[in-house]
XYZ file of C-alpha atoms in Angstrom:
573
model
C 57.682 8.273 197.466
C 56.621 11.472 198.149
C 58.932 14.674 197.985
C 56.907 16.046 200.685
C 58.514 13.357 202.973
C 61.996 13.274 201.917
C 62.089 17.195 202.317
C 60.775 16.433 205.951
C 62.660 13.779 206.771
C 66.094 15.557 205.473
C 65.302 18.951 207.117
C 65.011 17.160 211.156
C 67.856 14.709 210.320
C 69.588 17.935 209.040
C 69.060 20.055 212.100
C 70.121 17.278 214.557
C 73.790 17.040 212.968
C 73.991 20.649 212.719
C 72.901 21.204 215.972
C 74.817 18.512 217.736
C 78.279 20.336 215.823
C 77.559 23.325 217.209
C 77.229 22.128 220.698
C 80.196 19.908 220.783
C 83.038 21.818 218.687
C 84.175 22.946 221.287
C 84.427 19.931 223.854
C 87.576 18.242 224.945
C 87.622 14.951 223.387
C 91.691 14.204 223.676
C 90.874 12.867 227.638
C 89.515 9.787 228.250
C 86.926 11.573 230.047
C 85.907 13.716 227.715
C 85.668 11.375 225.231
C 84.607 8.361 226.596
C 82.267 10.435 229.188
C 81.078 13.055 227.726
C 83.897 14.753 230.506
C 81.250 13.197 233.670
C 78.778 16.306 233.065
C 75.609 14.764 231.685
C 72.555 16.285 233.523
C 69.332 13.958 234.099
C 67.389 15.268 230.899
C 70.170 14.270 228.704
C 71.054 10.657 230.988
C 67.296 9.830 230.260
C 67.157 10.864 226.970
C 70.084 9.126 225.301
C 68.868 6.115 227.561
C 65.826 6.048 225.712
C 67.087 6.108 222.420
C 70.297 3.754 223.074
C 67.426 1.033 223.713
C 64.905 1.673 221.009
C 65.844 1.066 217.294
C 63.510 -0.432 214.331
C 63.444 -3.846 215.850
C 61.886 -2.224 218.959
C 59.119 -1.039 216.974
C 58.200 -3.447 214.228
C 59.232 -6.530 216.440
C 56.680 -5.414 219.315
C 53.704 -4.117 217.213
C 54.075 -7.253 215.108
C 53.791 -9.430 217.951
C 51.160 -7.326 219.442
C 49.743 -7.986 216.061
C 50.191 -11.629 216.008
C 49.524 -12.726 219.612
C 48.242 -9.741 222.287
C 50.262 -7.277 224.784
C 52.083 -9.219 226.810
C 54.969 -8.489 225.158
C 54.622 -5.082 226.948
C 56.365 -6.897 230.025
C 59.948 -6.597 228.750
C 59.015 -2.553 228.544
C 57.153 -1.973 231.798
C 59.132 -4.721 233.596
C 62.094 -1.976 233.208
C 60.557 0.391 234.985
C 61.351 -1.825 237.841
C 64.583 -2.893 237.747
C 65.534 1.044 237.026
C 64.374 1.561 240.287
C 66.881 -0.943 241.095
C 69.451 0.586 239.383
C 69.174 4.184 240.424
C 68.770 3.544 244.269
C 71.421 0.635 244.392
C 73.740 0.752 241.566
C 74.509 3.912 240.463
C 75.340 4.898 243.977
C 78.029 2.290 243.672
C 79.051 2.794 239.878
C 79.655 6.800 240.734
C 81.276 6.105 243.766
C 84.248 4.321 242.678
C 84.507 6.468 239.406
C 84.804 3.698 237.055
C 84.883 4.084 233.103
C 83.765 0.858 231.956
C 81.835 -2.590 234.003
C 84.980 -4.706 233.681
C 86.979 -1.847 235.486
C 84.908 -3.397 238.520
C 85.136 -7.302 238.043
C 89.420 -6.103 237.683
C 89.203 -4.275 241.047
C 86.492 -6.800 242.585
C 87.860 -10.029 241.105
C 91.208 -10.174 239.156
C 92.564 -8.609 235.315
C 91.847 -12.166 233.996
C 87.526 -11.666 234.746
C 87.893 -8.514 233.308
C 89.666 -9.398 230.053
C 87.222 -12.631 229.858
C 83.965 -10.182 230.069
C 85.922 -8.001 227.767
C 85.830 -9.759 225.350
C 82.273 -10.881 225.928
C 81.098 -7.525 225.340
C 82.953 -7.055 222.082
C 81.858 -9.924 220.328
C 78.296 -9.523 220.827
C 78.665 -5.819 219.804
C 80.390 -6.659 216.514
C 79.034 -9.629 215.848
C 75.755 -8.862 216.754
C 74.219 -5.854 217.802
C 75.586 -3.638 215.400
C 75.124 -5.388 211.958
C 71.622 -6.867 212.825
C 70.563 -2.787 214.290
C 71.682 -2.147 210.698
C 70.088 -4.704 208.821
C 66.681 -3.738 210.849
C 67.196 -0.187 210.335
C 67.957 -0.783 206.105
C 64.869 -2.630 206.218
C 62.458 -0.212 207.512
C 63.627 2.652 205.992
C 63.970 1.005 202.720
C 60.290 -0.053 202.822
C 58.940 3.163 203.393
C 60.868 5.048 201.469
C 61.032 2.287 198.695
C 64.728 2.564 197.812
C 64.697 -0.501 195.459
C 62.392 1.153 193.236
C 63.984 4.915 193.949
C 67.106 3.480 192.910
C 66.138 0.730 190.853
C 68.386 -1.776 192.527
C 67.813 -4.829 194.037
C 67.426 -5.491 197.729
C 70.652 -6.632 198.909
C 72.206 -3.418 197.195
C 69.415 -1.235 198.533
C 70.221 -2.255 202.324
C 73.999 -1.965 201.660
C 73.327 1.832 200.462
C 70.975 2.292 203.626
C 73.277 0.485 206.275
C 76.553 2.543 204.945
C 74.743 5.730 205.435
C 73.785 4.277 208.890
C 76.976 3.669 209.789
C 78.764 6.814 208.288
C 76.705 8.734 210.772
C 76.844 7.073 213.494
C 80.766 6.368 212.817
C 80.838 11.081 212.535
C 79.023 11.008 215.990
C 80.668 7.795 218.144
C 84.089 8.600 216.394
C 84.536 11.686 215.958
C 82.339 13.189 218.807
C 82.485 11.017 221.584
C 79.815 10.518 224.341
C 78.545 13.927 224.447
C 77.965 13.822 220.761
C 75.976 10.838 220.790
C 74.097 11.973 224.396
C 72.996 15.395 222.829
C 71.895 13.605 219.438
C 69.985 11.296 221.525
C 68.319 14.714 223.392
C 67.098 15.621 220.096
C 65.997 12.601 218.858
C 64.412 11.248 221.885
C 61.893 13.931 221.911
C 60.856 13.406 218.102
C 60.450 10.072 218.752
C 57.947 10.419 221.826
C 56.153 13.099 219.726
C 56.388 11.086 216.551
C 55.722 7.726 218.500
C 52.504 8.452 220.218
C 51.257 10.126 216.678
C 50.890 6.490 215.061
C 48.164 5.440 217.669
C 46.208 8.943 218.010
C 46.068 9.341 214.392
C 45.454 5.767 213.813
C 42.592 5.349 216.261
C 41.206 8.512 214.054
C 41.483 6.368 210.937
C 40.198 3.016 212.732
C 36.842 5.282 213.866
C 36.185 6.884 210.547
C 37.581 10.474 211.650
C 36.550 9.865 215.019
C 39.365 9.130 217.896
C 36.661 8.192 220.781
C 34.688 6.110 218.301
C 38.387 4.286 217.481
C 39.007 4.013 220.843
C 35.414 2.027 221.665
C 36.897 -0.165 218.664
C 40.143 -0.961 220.130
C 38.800 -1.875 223.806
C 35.739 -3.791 222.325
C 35.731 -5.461 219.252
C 38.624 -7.835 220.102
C 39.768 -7.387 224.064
C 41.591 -10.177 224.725
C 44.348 -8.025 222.200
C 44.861 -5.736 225.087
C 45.833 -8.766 227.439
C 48.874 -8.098 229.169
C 50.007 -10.878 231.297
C 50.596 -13.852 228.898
C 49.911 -17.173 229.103
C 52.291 -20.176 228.623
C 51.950 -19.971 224.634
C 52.646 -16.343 224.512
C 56.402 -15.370 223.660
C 56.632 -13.402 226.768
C 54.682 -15.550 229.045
C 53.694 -13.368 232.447
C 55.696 -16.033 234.735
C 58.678 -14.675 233.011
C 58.905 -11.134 234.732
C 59.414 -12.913 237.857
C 62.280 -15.300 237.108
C 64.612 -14.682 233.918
C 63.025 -11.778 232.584
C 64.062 -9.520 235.616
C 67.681 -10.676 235.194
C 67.919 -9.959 231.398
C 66.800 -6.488 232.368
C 69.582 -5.877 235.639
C 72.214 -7.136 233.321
C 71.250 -4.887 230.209
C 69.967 -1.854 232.120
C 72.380 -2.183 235.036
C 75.585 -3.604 233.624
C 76.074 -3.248 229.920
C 78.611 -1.207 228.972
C 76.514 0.287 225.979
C 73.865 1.970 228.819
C 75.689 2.304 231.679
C 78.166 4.716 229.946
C 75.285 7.367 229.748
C 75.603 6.726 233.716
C 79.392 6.443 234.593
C 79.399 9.899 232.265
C 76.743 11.538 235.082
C 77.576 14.951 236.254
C 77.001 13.890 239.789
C 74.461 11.029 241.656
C 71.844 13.401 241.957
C 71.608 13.773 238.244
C 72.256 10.059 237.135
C 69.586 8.711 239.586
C 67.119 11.680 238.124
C 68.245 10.489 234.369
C 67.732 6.715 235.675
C 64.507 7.454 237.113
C 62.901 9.332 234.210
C 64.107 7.376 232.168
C 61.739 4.556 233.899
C 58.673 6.842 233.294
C 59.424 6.384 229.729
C 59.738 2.938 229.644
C 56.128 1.994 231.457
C 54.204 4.217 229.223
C 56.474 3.377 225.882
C 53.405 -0.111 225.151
C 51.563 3.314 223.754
C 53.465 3.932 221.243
C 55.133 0.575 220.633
C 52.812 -1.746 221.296
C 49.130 -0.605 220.658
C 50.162 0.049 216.928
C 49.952 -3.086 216.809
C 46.732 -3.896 218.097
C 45.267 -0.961 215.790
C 47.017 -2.907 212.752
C 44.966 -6.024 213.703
C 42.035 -4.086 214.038
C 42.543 -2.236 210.322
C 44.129 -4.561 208.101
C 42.551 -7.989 209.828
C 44.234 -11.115 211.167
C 45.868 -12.466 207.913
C 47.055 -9.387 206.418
C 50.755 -10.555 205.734
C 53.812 -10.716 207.279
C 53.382 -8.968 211.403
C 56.340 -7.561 211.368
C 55.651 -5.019 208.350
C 52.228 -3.974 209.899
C 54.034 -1.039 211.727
C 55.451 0.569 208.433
C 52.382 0.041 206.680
C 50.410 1.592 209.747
C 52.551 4.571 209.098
C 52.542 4.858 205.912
C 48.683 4.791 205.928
C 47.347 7.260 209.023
C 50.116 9.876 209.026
C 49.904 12.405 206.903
C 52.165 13.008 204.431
C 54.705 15.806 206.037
C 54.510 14.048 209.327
C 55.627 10.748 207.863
C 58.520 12.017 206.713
C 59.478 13.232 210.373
C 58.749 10.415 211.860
C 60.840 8.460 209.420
C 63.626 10.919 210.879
C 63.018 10.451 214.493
C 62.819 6.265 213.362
C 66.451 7.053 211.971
C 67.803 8.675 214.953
C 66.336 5.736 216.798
C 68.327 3.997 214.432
C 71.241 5.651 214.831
C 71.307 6.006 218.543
C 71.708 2.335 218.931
C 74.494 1.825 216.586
C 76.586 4.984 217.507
C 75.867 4.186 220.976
C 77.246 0.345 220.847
C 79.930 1.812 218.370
C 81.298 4.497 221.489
C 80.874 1.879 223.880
C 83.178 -0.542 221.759
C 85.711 2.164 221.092
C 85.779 2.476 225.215
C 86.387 -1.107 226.081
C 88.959 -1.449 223.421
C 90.532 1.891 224.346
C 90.978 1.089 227.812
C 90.908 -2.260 228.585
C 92.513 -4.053 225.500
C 94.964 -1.851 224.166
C 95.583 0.180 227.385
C 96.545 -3.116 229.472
C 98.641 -4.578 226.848
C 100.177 -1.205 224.794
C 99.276 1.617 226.239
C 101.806 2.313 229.399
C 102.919 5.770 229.230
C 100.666 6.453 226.353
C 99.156 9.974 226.867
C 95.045 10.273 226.720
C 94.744 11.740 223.010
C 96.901 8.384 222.005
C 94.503 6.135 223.568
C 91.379 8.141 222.419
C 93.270 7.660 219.375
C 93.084 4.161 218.954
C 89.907 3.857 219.901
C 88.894 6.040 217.144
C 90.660 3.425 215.160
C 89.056 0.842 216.522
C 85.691 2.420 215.939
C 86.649 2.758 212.105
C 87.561 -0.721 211.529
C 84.187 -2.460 213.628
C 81.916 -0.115 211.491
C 83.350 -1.126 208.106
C 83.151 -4.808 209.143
C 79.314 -4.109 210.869
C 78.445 -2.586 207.447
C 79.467 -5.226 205.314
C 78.009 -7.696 207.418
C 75.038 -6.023 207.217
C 73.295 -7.095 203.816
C 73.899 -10.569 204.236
C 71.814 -11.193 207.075
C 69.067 -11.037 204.956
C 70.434 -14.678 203.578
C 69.698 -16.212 207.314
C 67.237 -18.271 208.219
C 63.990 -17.344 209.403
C 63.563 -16.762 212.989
C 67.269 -14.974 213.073
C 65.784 -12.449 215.841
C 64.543 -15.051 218.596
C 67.586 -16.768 217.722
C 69.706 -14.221 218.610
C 68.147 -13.281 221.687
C 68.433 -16.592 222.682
C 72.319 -16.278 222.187
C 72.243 -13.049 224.369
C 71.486 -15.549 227.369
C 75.257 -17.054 226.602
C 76.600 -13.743 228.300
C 73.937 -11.634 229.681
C 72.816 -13.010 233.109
C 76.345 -14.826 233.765
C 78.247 -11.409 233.737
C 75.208 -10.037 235.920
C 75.799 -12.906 238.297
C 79.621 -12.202 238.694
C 78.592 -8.596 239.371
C 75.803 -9.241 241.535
C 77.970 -11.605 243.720
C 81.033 -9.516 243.597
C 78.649 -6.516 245.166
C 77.245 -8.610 247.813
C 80.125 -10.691 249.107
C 83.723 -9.363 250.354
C 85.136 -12.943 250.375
C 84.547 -14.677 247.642
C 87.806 -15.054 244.972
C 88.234 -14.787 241.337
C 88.640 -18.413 241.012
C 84.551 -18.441 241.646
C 83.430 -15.937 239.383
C 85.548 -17.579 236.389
C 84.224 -21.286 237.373
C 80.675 -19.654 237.086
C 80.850 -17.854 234.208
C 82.424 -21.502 232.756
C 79.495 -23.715 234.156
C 76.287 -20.797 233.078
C 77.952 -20.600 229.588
C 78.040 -24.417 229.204
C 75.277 -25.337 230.643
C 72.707 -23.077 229.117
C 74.493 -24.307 225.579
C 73.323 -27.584 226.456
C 69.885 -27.082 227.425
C 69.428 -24.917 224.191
C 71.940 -26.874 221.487
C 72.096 -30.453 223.003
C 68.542 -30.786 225.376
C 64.983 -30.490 224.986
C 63.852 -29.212 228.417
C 61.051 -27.523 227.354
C 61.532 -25.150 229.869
C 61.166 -21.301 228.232
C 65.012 -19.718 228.392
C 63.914 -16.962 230.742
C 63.003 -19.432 233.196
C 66.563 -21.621 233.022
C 68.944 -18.593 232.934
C 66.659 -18.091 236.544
C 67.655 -21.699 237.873
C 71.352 -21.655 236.492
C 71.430 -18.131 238.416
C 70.025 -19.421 241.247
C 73.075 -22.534 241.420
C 75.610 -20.363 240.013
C 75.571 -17.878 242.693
C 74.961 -20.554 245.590
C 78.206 -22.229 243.847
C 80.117 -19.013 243.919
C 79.175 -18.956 247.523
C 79.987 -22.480 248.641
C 83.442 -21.796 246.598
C 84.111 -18.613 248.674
C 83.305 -20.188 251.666
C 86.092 -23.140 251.284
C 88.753 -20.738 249.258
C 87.578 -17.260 250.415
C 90.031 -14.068 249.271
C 92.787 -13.781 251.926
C 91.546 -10.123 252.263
C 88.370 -8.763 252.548
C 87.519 -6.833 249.223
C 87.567 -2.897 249.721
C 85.860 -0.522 247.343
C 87.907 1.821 246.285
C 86.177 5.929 246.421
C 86.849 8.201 244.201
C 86.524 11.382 245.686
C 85.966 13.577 242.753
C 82.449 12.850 242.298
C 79.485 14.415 244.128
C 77.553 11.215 246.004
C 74.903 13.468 247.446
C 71.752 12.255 246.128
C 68.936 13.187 244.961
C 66.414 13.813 247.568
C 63.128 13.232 245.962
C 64.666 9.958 244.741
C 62.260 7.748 247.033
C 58.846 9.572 246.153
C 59.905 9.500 242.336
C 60.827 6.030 242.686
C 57.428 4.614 244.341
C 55.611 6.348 241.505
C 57.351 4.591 239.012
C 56.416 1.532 240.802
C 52.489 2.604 240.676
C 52.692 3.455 236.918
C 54.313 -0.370 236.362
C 51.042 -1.755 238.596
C 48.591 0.248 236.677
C 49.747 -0.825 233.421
C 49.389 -4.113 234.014
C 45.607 -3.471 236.006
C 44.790 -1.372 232.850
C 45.425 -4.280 230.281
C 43.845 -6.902 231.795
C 40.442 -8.986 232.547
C 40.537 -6.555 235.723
C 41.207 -3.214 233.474
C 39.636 -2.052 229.944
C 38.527 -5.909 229.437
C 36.637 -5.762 232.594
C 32.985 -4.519 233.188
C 33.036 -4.188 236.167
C 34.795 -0.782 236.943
C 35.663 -1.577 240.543
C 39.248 -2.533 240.843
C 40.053 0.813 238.422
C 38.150 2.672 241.632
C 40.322 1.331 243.728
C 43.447 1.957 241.886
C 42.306 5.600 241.727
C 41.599 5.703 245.134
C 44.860 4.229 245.768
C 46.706 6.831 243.472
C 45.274 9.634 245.478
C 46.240 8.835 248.553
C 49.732 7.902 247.361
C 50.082 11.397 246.283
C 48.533 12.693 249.186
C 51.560 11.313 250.867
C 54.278 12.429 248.530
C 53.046 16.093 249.385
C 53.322 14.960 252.512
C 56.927 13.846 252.584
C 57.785 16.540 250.420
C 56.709 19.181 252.940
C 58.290 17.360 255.520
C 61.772 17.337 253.902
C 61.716 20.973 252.914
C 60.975 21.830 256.604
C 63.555 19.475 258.195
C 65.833 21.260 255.062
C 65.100 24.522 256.253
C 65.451 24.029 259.979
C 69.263 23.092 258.759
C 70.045 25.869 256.984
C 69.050 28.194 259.845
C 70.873 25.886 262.126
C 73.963 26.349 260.035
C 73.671 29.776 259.844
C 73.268 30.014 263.448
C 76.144 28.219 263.874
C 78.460 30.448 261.364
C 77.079 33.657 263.605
């Protein structure tokens, strides 16, 4: 390894923790706001940011490039098919999130539904955060570190030992910024981190399309979009692990729950300093996530192009693309900005699981009359104990069998969509009773374990958590209309927080929605693959007249703004 990259790596990783001291020394983190949200005064840079970086992590990277590697871009869907349902999200549900003030999701299903949903979904949330998301985020993140910076051999111990070393520094870290620093700790961390890792991101293709074309990026470029096209192919077929009929069934779903209701991203939200500033954080946030295939996904494709189709195992090809275009000094800060990715995820999970256990385990059941430093308190405790159990667990997933990732995101589908559906219904409908959304959750759970433990359907599992959706909201229906809620449900408002929002949110919206169509026009028969440049024309044609508009609009709105100011100060006169 070279000392070139270790002093690189150590002096960015260095600067984030000092810098994220300095800026949060000072915060209150004995409330349960100011712990748990950041005190509600997150601005849309920050909201966007720590968004980001809560979502990637090492699997993000090496499990899309390899695949890219392996099969073509249609993985890409699961990135750019967010930009659309954080449209969603910023025009529909933060609204409603900031609105009633909540802390956590389950503080909704116990106002919407009854303390019973919410200690069920509870505990939902807490098993697939300890169980699952935080030792397998470490066991990813041990992995890729320890390859590139060759630990066993640094160290001269053996595997298992070297990801134990790796995953307790992972975890000491992250346990100093959940723990210790709260929200806002994490959230500015993120800040920092989320830029390195756009810079450092989009480095691996730009200088590996330099390498692919001899020193030449154009001359790379003609390589990538010519020597093998149907790489670039974004909408998949039936034999493709993200097949393209996906983003309109199950794959949609998947994203509402995870971008919309759990608790490990919307807490960046609920912590908002008002709606203006969450939808701007949602929104940009979106941005990120159409144009993140650059830097996550064509790596891949360059990786086929340099090392060939049988160069080993796809899911080191990212590390070893690294390791061979960057140069030295800039390896070692990307490494860093790949361990704050790292971090994010854990740290992020870590506060969220403090939060739920804080306030709706030991709260309920312990904490009456308990002031707000005892409750941040425990969860602190809480947070101690999950990260010593995530870290040991760690090591020894390197013992399961192959195939442990898809298996596990096949698991997600045991909670994911059927606490979406509860939320979704209990949104929509003022009449229908608790009794509904815990037969549902009973009847998803169960029957999507026996289509994926019991039956063969051969239907893909983003296409049955669509049907079981489908019946288990009709059912919720057909149970509120024979047993409906003697009242009608009645949001509750919490006054506190500003609701105006933001007024651009429309125009910044339908770009989003342009950027997802264009991605998916770019990489395809129709796009780079196509000779025939007309449908790009027409794209481009379309683009400028959409913007066209937008001036437009915006014009109009600062008039109609203007006319109500002097109006108003007419009025005062």
């Amino acid at each position: 390894m070279s000392i070139t990259v270790l002093i690189s790596f150590l002096l960015f990783t260095g600067f984030v923790c000092v810098y994220t001291y300095f800026k949060v020394r000072k915060s209150n983190n004995e409330s349960q706001e100011g712990f748990f949200l950041g005190g509600r005064s997150l601005t849309g840079g920050l909201i966007a940011s720590s968004l980001i970086l809560t979502n990637l992590s090492a699997t993000s990277f090496v499990g899309m490039s390899g695949q890219a590697y392996s099969h073509n871009m249609s993985v890409m869907g699961w990135e750019v098919g967010s930009g659309i349902t954080l449209v969603v999200i910023a025009l529909l549900l933060v609204p409603r999130y900031l609105k009633q003030g909540i802390t956590t999701i389950p503080d909704f299903l116990e106002s919407r539904y009854d303390l019973s949903v919410k200690k069920f979904v509870t505990l939902l949330f807490l098993c697939q955060y300890v169980i699952n998301i935080l030792p397998t985020t470490l066991y990813a993140g041990a992995v890729v570190l320890g390859d590139i910076f060759d630990i066993q051999t640094l160290l001269g111990v053996s595997e298992f030992a070297a990801i134990a070393i790796i995953s307790a520094s992972i975890g000491l870290l992250g346990f100093f910024y959940a723990v210790y620093g709260g929200l806002k700790a994490v959230v500015i961390a993120d800040s920092m981190n989320g830029i390195g890792l756009i810079v450092g991101g989009l480095m691996i293709p730009v200088f590996g399309l330099i390498v692919l074309g001899d020193g030449s990026f154009m001359e790379g470029l003609h390589i990538l979009t010519t020597a093998a096209p149907e790489k670039l192919q974004s909408m998949g077929k039936e034999s493709d692990p993200l097949p393209f009929s996906t983003l309109f069934t199950g794959l949609i779903l998947v994203n509402l729950y995870y971008w919309g209701t759990d608790q490990s991203i919307v807490q960046r939200v609920l912590g908002a300093k008002n709606l203006k500033e969450g939808q701007k954080g949602v929104i940009l946030a979106a941005a990120i996530k159409v144009i993140s295939p650059l830097f996550l996904i064509i790596p891949g494709v360059i990786a086929f192009h340099m090392f060939g189709a049988d160069a080993g195992n796809p899911d080191t090809m990212y590390t070893r693309l690294v390791n061979e275009v960057l140069p030295k000094p800039l390896v070692g800060f990307f490494v860093a900005v790949m361990f704050g990715a790292i971090l994010s995820t854990f740290n992020s999970v870590l506060n969220s699981s403090t939060t739920l256990f804080a306030l709706n385990v030991y709260k309920p059941l312990f904490g009456a009359g308990k002031e707000d430093h005892e409750l941040v308190a425990k969860g602190q405790a809480f947070g101690v104990v999950i990260a010593i159990v995530s870290v040991c667990i760690a090591p020894f997933i390197m013992y399961a069998p192959d195939g442990l990732f898809q298996y596990l995101q096949m698991v997600a589908g045991f909670f994911s969509v059927p606490i979406f559906t509860i939320v979704f219904v209990g949104y929509i409908s003022k009449r229908v009773p608790a009794f509904a959304a815990k037969v549902a959750l009973t009847v998803f759970v169960l029957s999507y374990g026996s289509m994926q433990l019991i039956f063969d359907t051969q239907i893909h599992f983003l296409h049955q958590l669509a049907i079981l959706f489908v019946v288990c909201t009709a059912l919720m229906f057909v149970i509120g209309h024979f047993k409906p809620r003697e009242t009608d449900y009645v949001m509750p408002i919490n006054e506190n927080i500003d609701i105006t929002p933001w007024a651009f949110r429309f125009e910044a919206s339908a770009i989003i929605l342009y950027m997802v169509l264009g991605a998916f026009v770019v990489f395809s028969e129709v796009g780079l693959m196509s000779d025939d440049p007309t449908v790009m024309q027409v794209y481009g044609i379309c683009g400028v007249i959409m913007i066209a508009g937008l001036f437009k609009s915006q014009s109009r709105k600062k008039a109609t703004l203007k006319r109500l100011e002097e109006k108003e100060l007419a009025e005062a006169k």
